[in-house]
mmCIF file of C-alpha atoms in Angstrom:
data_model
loop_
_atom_site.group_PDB
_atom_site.id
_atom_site.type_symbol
_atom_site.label_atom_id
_atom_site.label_comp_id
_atom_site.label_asym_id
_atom_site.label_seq_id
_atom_site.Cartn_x
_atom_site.Cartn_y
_atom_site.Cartn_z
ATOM 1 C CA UNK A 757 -5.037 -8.518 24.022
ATOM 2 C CA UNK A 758 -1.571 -8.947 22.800
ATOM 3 C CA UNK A 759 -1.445 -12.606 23.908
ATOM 4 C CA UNK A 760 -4.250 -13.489 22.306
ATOM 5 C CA UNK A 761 -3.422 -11.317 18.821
ATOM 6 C CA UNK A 762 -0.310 -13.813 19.515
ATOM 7 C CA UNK A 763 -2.073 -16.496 19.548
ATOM 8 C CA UNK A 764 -4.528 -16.295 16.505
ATOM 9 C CA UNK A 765 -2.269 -14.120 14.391
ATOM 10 C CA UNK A 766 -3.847 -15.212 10.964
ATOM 11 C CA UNK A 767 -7.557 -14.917 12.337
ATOM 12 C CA UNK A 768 -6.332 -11.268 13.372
ATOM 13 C CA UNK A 769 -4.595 -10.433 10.363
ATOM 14 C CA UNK A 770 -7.470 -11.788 7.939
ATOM 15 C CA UNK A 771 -10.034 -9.731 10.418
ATOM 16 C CA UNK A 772 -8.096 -6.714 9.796
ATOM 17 C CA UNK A 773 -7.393 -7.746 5.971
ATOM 18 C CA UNK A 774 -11.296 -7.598 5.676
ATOM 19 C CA UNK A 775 -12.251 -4.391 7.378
ATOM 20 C CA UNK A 776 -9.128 -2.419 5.122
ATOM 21 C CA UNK A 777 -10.123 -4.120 2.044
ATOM 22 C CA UNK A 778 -14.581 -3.707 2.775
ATOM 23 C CA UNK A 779 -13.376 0.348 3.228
ATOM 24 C CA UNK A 780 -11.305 0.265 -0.548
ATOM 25 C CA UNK A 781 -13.988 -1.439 -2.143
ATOM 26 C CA UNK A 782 -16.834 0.485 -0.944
ATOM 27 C CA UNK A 783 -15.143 3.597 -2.279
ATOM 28 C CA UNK A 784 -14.126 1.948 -4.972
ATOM 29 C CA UNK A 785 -17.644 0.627 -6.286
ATOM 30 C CA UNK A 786 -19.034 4.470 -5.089
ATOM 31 C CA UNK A 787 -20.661 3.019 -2.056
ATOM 32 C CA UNK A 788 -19.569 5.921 -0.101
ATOM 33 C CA UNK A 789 -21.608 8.922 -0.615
ATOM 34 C CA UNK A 790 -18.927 11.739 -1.335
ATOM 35 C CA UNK A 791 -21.595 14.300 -0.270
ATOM 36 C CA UNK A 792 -21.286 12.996 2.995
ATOM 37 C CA UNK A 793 -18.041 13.875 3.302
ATOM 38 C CA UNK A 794 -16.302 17.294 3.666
ATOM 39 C CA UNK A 795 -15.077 18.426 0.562
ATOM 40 C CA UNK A 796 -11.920 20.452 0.486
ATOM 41 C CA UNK A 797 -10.896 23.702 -2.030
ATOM 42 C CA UNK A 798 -10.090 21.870 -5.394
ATOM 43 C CA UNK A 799 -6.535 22.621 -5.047
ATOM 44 C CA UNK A 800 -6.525 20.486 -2.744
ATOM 45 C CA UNK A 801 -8.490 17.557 -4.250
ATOM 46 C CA UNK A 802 -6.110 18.805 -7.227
ATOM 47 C CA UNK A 803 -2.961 18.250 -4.887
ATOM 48 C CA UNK A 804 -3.677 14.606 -3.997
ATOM 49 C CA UNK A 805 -2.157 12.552 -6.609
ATOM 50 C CA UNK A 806 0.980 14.632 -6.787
ATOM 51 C CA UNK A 807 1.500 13.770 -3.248
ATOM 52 C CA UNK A 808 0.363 10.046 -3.013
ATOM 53 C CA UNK A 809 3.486 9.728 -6.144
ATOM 54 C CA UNK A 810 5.659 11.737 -3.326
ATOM 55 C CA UNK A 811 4.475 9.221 -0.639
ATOM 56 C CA UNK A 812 4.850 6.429 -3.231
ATOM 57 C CA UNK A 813 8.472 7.041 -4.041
ATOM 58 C CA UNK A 814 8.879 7.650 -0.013
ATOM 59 C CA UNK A 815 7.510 3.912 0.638
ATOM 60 C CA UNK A 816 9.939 2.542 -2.281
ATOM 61 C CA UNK A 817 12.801 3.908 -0.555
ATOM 62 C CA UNK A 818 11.736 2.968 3.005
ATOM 63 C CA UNK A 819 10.956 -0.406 1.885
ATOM 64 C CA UNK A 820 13.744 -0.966 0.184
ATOM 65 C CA UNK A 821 15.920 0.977 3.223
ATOM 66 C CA UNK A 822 13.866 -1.760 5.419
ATOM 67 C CA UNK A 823 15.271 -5.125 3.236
ATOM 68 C CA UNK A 824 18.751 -3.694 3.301
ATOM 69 C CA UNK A 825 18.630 -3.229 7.110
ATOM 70 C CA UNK A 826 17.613 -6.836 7.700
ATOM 71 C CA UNK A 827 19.824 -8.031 5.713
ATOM 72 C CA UNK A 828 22.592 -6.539 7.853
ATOM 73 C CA UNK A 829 20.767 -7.778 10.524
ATOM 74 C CA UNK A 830 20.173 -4.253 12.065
ATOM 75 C CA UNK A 831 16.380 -5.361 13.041
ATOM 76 C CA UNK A 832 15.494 -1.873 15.139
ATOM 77 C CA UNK A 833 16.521 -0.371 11.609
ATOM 78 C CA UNK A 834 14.642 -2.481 9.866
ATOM 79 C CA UNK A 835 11.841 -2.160 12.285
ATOM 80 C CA UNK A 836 11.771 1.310 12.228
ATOM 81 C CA UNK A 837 11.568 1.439 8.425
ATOM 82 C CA UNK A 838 8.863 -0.466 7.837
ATOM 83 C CA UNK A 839 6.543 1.263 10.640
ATOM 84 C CA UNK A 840 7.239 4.335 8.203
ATOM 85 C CA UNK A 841 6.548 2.321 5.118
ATOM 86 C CA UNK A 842 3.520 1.417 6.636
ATOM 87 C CA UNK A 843 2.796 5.007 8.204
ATOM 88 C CA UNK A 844 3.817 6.000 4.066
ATOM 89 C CA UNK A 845 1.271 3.662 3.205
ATOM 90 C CA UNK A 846 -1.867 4.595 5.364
ATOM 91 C CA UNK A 847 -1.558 8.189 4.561
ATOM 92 C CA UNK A 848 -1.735 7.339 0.538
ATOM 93 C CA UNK A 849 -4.430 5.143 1.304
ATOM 94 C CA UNK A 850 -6.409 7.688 3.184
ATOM 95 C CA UNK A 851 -5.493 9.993 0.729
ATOM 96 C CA UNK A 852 -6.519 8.450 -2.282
ATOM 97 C CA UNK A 853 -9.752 6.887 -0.721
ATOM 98 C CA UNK A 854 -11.047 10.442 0.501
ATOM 99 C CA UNK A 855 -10.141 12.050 -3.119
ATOM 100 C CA UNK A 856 -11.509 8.727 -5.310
ATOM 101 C CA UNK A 857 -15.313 8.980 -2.773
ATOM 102 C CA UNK A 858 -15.274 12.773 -3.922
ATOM 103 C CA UNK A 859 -14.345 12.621 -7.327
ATOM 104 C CA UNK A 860 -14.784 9.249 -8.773
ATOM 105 C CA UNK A 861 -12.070 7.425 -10.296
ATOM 106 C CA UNK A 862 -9.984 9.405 -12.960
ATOM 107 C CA UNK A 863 -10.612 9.120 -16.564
ATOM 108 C CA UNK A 864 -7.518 8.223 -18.906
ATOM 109 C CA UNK A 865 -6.580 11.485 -20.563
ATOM 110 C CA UNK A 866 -4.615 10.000 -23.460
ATOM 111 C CA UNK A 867 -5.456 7.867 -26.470
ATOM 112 C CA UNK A 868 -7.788 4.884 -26.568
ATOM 113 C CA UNK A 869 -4.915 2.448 -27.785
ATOM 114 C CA UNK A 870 -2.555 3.227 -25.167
ATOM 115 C CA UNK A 871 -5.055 3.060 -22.590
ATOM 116 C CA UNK A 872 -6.382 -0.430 -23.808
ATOM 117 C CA UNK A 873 -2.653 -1.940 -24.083
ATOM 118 C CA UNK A 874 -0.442 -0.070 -21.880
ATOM 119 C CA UNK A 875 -2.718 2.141 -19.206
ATOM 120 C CA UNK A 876 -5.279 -0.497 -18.221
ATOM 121 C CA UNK A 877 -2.752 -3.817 -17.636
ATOM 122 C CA UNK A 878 -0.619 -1.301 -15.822
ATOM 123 C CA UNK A 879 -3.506 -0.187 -13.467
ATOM 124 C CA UNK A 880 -5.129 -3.877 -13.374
ATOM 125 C CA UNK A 881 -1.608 -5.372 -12.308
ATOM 126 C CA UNK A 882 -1.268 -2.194 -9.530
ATOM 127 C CA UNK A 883 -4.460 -2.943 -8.153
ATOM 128 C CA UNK A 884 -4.283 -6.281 -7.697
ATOM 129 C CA UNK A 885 -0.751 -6.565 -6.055
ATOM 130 C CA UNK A 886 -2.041 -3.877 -4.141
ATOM 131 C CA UNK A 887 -5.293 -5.623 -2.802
ATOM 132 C CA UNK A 888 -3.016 -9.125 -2.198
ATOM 133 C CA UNK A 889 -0.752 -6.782 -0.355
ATOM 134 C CA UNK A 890 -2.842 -5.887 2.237
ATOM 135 C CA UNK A 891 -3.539 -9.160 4.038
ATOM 136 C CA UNK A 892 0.217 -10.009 3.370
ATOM 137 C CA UNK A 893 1.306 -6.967 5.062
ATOM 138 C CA UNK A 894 -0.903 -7.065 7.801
ATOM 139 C CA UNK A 895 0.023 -10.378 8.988
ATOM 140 C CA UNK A 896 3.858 -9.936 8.699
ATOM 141 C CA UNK A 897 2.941 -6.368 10.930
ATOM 142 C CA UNK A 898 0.753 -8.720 12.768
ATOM 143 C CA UNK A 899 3.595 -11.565 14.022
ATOM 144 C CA UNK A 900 6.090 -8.010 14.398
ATOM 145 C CA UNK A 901 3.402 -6.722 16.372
ATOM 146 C CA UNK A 902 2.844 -9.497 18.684
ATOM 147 C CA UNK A 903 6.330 -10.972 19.548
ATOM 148 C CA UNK A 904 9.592 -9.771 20.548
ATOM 149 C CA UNK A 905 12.177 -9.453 17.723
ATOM 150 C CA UNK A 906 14.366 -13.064 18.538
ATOM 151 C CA UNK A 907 10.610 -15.014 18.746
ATOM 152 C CA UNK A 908 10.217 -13.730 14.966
ATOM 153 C CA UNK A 909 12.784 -16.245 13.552
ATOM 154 C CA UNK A 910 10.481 -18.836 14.797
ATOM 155 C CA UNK A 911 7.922 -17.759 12.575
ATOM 156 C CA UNK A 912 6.776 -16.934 8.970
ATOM 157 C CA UNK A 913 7.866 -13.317 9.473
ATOM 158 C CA UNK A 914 11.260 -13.346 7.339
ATOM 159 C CA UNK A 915 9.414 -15.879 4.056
ATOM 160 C CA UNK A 916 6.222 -13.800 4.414
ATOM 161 C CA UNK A 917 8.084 -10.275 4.414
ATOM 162 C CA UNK A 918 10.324 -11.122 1.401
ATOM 163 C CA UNK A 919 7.413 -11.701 -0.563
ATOM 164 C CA UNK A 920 5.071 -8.754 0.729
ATOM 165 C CA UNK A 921 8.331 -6.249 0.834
ATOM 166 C CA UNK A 922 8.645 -7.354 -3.318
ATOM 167 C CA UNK A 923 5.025 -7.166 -4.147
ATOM 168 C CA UNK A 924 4.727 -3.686 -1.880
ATOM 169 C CA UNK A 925 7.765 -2.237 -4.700
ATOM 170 C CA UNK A 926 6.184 -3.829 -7.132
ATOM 171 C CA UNK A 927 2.863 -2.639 -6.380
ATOM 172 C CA UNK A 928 4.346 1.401 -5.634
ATOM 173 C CA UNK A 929 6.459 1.447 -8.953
ATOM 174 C CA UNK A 930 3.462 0.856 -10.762
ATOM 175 C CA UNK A 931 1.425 3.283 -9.573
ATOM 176 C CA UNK A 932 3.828 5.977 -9.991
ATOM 177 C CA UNK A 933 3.891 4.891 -13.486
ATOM 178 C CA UNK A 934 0.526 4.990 -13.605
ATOM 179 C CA UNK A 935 0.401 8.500 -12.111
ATOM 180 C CA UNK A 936 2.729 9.764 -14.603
ATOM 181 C CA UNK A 937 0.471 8.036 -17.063
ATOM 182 C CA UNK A 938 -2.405 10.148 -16.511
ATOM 183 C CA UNK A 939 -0.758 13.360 -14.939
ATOM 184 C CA UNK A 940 2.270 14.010 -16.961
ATOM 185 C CA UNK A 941 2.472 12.288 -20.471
ATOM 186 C CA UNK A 942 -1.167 12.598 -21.294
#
């Protein structure tokens, strides 16, 4: 199995891009019946985006933690951060897509202005580096999967990380600052 994830690591990567990404969008675009699903006390529901911020803020730091270690070339480091960047990242995922299939998407609280030119770019730019994320970061986690550590400098790993390890911070910062658009200034 391994060999052959090794040996069609894009075909792998895009498979698993498209199953992640089908799951967002069909909770996204309500396709998911939150009746269907258990629904928790509303504190809990109530809970959720507090703690995807806290898991947010979590990922910055281990992402950032993980460029730092590979830099110093301390790769079981660097390793190790990213599996809990990723492990950071799976349980906001989960998270939000459990809350958004009960709930809906959240309505901007605040005025319409700021939500036309400051709250809806924000969110539009968040989403979409989030959604290009996921393919990126699956295939870098895809060749780290697959090979040993010294076969990785023969291979897209270090180009492709940079840029999903940016857009990943990027992508994080944004939507804390969209959480504390709609949960703490309006």
């Amino acid at each position: 199995m391994r060999a052959t994830a090794r040996d069609h690591t894009v075909a792998v990567a895009a498979l698993l891009s498209a199953v992640a990404l089908a799951l967002v969008f069909a909770v996204a675009l309500e396709l998911v019946p939150g009746g269907t699903l258990p629904r928790p006390p509303e504190a809990v529901l109530a809970a959720v985006p507090h703690v995807n911020a806290a898991l947010s803020l979590a990922a910055i730091v281990t992402i950032s933690l993980g460029v730092r270690f590979v830099r110093r070339d301390e790769y079981g480091r660097h390793r190790a951060a990213m599996l809990v960047s990723t492990g950071l990242f799976a349980t906001f995922l989960v998270l939000y897509l459990y809350r958004v299939a009960i709930l809906g998407p959240t309505d901007f609280p605040g005025p319409a202005g700021v939500e036309q030119f400051l709250y809806l770019p924000i969110l539009v730019v968040h989403v979409s580096l989030a959604v290009v994320c996921v393919p990126v970061v699956i295939y870098v986690l895809t060749l780290a999967a697959t090979r040993p550590i010294g076969d990785l400098f023969d291979t897209r790993h270090a180009r492709v990380g940079r840029i999903a390890a940016s857009l990943w911070v990027i992508s994080f910062t944004l939507g804390v600052l969209v959480y504390a658009l709609l949960y703490h200034l309006y």
